[in-house]
Tab-separated table of C-alpha atoms in Angstrom:
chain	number	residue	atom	x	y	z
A	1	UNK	CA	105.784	115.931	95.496
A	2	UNK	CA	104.847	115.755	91.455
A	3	UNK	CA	105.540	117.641	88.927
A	4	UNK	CA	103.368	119.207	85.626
A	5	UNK	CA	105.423	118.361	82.393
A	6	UNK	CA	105.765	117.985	78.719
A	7	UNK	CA	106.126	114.297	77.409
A	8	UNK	CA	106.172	113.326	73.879
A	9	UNK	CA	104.905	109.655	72.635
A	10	UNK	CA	107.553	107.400	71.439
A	11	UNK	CA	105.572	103.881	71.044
A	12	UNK	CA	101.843	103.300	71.403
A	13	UNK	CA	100.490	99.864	70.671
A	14	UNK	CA	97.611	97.577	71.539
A	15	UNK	CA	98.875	94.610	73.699
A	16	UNK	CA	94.830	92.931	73.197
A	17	UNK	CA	92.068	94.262	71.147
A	18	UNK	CA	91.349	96.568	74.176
A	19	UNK	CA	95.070	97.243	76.337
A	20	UNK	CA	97.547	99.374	75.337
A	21	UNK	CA	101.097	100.302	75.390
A	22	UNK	CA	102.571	103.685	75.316
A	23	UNK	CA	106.007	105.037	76.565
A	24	UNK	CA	106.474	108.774	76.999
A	25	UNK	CA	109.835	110.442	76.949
A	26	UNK	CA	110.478	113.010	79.277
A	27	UNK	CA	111.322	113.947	82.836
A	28	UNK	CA	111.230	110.898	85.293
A	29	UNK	CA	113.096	112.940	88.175
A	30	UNK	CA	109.871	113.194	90.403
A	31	UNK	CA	109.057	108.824	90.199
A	32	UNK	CA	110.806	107.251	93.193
A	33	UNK	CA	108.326	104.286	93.696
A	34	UNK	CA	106.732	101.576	91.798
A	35	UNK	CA	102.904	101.991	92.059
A	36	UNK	CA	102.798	105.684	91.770
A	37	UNK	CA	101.109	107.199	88.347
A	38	UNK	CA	100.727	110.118	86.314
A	39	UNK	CA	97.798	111.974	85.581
A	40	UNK	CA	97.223	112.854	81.568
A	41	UNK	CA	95.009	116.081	80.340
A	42	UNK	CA	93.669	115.100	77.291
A	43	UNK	CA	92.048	117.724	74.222
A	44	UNK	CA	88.120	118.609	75.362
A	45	UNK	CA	87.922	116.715	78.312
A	46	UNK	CA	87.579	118.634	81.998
A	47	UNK	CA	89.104	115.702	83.947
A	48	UNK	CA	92.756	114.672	83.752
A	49	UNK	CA	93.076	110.542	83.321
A	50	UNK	CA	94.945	108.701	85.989
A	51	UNK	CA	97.022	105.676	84.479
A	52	UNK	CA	99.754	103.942	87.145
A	53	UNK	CA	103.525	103.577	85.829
A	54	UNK	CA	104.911	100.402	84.535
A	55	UNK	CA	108.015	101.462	84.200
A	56	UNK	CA	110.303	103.914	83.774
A	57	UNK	CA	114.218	105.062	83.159
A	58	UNK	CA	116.238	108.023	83.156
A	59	UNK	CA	114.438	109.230	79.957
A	60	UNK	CA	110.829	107.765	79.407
A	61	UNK	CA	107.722	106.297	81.215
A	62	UNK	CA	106.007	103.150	80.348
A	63	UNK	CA	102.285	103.039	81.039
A	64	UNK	CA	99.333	100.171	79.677
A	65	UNK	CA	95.809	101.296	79.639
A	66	UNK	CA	92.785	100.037	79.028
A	67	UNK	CA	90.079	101.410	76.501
A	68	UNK	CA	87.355	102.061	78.562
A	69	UNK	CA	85.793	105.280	77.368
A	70	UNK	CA	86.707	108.494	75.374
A	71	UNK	CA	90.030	109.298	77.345
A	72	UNK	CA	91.452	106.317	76.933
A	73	UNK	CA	89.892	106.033	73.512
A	74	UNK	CA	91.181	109.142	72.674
A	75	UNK	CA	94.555	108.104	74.277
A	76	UNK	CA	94.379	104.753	71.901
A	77	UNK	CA	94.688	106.905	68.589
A	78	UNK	CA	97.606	109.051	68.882
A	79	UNK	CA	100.455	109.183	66.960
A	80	UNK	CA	104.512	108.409	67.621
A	81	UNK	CA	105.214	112.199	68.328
A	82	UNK	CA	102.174	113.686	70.250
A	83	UNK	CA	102.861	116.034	73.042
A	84	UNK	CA	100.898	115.575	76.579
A	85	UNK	CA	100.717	117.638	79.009
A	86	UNK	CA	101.146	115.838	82.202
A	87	UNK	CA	101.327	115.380	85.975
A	88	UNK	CA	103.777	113.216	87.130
A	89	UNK	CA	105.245	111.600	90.330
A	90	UNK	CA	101.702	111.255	91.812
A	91	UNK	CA	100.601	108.743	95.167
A	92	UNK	CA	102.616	106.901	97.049
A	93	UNK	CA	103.626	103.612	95.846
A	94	UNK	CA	104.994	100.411	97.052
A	95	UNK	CA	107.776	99.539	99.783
A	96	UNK	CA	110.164	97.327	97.466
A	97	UNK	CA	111.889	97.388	101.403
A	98	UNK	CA	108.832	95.378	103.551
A	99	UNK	CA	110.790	92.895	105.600
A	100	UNK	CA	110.071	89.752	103.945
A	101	UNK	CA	112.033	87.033	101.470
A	102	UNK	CA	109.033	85.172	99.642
A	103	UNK	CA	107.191	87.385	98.058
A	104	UNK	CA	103.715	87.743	95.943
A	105	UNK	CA	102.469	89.900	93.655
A	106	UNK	CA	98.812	89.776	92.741
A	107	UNK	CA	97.252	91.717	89.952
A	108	UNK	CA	93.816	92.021	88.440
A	109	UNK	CA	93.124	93.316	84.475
A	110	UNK	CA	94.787	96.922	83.962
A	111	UNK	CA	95.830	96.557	88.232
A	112	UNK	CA	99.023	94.330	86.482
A	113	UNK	CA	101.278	97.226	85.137
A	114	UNK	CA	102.506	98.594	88.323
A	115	UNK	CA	103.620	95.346	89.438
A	116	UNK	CA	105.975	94.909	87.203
A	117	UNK	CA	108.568	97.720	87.774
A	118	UNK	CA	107.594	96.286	91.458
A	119	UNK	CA	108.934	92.361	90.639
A	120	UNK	CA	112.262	94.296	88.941
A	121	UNK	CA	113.225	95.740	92.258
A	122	UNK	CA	112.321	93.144	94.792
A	123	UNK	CA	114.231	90.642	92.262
A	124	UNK	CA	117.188	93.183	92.258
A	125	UNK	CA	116.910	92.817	96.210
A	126	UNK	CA	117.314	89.285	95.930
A	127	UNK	CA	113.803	87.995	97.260
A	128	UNK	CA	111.712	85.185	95.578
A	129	UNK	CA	108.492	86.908	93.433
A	130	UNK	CA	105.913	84.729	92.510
A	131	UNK	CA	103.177	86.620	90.371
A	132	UNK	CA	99.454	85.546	89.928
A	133	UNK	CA	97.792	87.519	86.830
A	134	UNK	CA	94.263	87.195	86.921
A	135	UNK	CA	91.820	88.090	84.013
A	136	UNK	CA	88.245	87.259	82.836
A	137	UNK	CA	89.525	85.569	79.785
A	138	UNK	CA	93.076	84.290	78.027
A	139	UNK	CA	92.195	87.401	75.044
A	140	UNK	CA	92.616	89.490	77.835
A	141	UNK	CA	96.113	88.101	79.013
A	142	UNK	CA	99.106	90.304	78.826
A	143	UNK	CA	102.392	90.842	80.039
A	144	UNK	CA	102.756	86.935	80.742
A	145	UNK	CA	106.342	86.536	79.544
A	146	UNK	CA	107.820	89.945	80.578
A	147	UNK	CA	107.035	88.502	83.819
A	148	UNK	CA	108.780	85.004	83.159
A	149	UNK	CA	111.687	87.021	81.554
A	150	UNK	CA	112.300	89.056	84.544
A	151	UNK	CA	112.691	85.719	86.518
A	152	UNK	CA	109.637	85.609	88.423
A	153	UNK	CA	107.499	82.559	88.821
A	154	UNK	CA	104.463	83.092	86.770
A	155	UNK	CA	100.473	82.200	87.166
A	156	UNK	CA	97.396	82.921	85.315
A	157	UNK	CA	94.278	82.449	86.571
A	158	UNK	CA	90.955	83.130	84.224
A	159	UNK	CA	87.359	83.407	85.213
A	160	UNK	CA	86.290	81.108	81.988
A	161	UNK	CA	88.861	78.954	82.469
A	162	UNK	CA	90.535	79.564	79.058
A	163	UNK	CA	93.758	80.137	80.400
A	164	UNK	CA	95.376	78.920	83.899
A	165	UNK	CA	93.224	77.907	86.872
A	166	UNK	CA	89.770	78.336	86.373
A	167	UNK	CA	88.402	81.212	88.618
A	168	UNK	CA	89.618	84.021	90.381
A	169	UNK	CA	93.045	84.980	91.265
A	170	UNK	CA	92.457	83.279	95.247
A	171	UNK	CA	91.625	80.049	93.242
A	172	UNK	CA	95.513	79.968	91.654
A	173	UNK	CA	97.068	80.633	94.790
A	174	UNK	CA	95.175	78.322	96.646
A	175	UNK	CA	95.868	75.333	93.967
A	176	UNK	CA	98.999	76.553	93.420
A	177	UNK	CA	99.930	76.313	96.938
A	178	UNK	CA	102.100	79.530	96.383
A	179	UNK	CA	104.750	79.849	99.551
A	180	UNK	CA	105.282	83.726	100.261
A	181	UNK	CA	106.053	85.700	103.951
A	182	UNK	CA	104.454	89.415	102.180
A	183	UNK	CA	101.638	90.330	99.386
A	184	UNK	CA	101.295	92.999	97.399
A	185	UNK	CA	98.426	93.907	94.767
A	186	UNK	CA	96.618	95.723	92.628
A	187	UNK	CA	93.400	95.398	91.432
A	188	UNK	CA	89.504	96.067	91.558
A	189	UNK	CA	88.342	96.483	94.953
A	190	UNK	CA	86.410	92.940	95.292
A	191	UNK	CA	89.713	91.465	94.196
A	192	UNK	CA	92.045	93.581	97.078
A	193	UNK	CA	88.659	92.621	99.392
A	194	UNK	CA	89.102	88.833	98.898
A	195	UNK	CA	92.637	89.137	98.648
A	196	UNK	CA	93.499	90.550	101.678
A	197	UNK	CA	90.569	88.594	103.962
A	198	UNK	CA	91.854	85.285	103.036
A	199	UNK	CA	96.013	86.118	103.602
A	200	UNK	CA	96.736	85.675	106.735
A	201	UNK	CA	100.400	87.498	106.038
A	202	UNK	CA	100.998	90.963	105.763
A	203	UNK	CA	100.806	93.238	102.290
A	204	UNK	CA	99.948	96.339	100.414
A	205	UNK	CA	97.005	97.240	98.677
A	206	UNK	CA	96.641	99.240	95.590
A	207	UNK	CA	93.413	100.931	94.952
A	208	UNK	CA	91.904	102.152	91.806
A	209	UNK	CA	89.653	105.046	92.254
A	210	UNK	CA	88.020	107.706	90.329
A	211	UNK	CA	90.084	110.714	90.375
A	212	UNK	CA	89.512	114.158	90.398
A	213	UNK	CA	92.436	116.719	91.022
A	214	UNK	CA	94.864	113.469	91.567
A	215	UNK	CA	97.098	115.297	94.182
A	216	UNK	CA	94.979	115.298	97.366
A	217	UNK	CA	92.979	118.659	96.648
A	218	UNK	CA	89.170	117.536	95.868
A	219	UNK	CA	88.842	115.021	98.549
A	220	UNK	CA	86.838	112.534	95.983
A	221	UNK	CA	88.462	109.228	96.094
A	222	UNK	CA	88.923	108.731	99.661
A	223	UNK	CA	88.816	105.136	101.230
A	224	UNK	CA	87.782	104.250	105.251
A	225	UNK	CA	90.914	103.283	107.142
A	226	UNK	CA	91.331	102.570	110.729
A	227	UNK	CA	92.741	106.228	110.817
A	228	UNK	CA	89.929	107.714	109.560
A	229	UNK	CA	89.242	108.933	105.713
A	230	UNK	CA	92.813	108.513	103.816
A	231	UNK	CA	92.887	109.949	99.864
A	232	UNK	CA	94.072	107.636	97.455
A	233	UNK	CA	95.207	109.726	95.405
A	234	UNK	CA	97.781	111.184	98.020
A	235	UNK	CA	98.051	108.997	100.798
A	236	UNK	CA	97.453	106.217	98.666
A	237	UNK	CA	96.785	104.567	95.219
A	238	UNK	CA	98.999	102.218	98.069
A	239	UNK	CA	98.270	101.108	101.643
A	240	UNK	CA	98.783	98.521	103.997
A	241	UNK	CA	96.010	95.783	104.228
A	242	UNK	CA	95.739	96.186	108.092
A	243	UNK	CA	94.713	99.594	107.846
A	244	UNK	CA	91.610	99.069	105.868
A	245	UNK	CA	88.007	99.011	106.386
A	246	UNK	CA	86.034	96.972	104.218
């Protein structure tokens, strides 16, 4: 279920020269999961923007973006105040439950925010959380120490090598030698490909699409699972890596 509301901005600022952070008060009753999002209508534009949750309490939402075009643009200039009309409680989102004791958390560029509400909770559940961030560059680092200050044990990984190990996110874990029983990421699709082909353990995948309607209506950001043709939207932005076809 999700629900249309009214949220008003109560912080936006740039994290990098290109990610931003905004927090919108208003209803949270419909979130439930880490990993789900919200879907934001913004002033002459036919398409609603879908940006996952980072975090969220009784009274506000915490969301980072990226400035990729003129949504998020758009999105980037508004003032401490602004009203948005917007659909919340959207996908289904991780199982902070999975069986498992070690755990890592994987996440590529602007596929980081939902994983941190996700470290909070399996933390809270008392299981180990070892996070590998992994960007093209150390400018485009964030949310480093909010992971170290949660408690989790923190990696970077960078494709120039400017910060952490130099390569991709597979590269940390592998020099790393990270222990963990259960994965979960999020990410650009080659990332979640290489990811989940080289893990032999179990984990959850979350996909970012193209969106459309953003509850399961239009049919246009559906992904091949063993199951046949699953949403992501609806049945995902999260699903489990054995059900995928690549």
């Amino acid at each position: 279920m999700y629900k249309r509301a009214k949220y008003k901005v109560s912080e936006n600022i740039a994290l990098t020269s290109s990610v931003y952070r905004m927090r919108l008060e208003g209803d949270t009753e419909w979130i439930t999961r880490p990993g789900q999002f919200v879907n934001i209508e913004l002033e002459g534009l036919y398409l609603r923007r879908p940006i996952s949750i980072c975090d969220w309490d009784e009274q506000s939402i915490t969301i980072i973006y990226k400035v990729v075009g003129r949504g998020t643009e758009q999105m980037s200039r508004m003032a401490v105040g602004c009203e948005l009309d917007v659909l919340t409680g959207l996908g289904n989102g991780f199982n902070a439950d999975a069986e498992c004791s070690e755990t890592l958390l994987v996440g590529g560029g602007v596929g980081v925010p939902p994983l941190y509400r996700l470290a909070k909770e399996l933390l809270e559940r008392g299981r180990k959380v070892s996070v590998v961030l992994g960007f093209g560059t150390k400018a485009e680092l964030f949310y480093e120490e909010e992971f170290k200050a949660l408690g989790a044990e923190v990696y970077v990984s960078t494709v120039d090598g400017s910060a952490g190990v130099k390569g991709f996110v597979t590269d940390a874990i592998r020099e790393h030698d990270i222990a963990f029983d259960y994965f979960y990421a999020c990410g650009p699709m080659p990332m979640l490909k290489a990811l989940s082909q080289s893990c032999e353990q179990s984990g959850e995948l979350s996909f970012e699409e193209r969106m459309g309607c953003g509850f399961g209506a239009c049919m246009g950001c559906s992904c091949k699972t063993l199951t046949g043709n699953k949403r992501i939207c609806k049945e995902g932005p999260v699903m489990r890596k054995e059900e995928i076809l690549w």
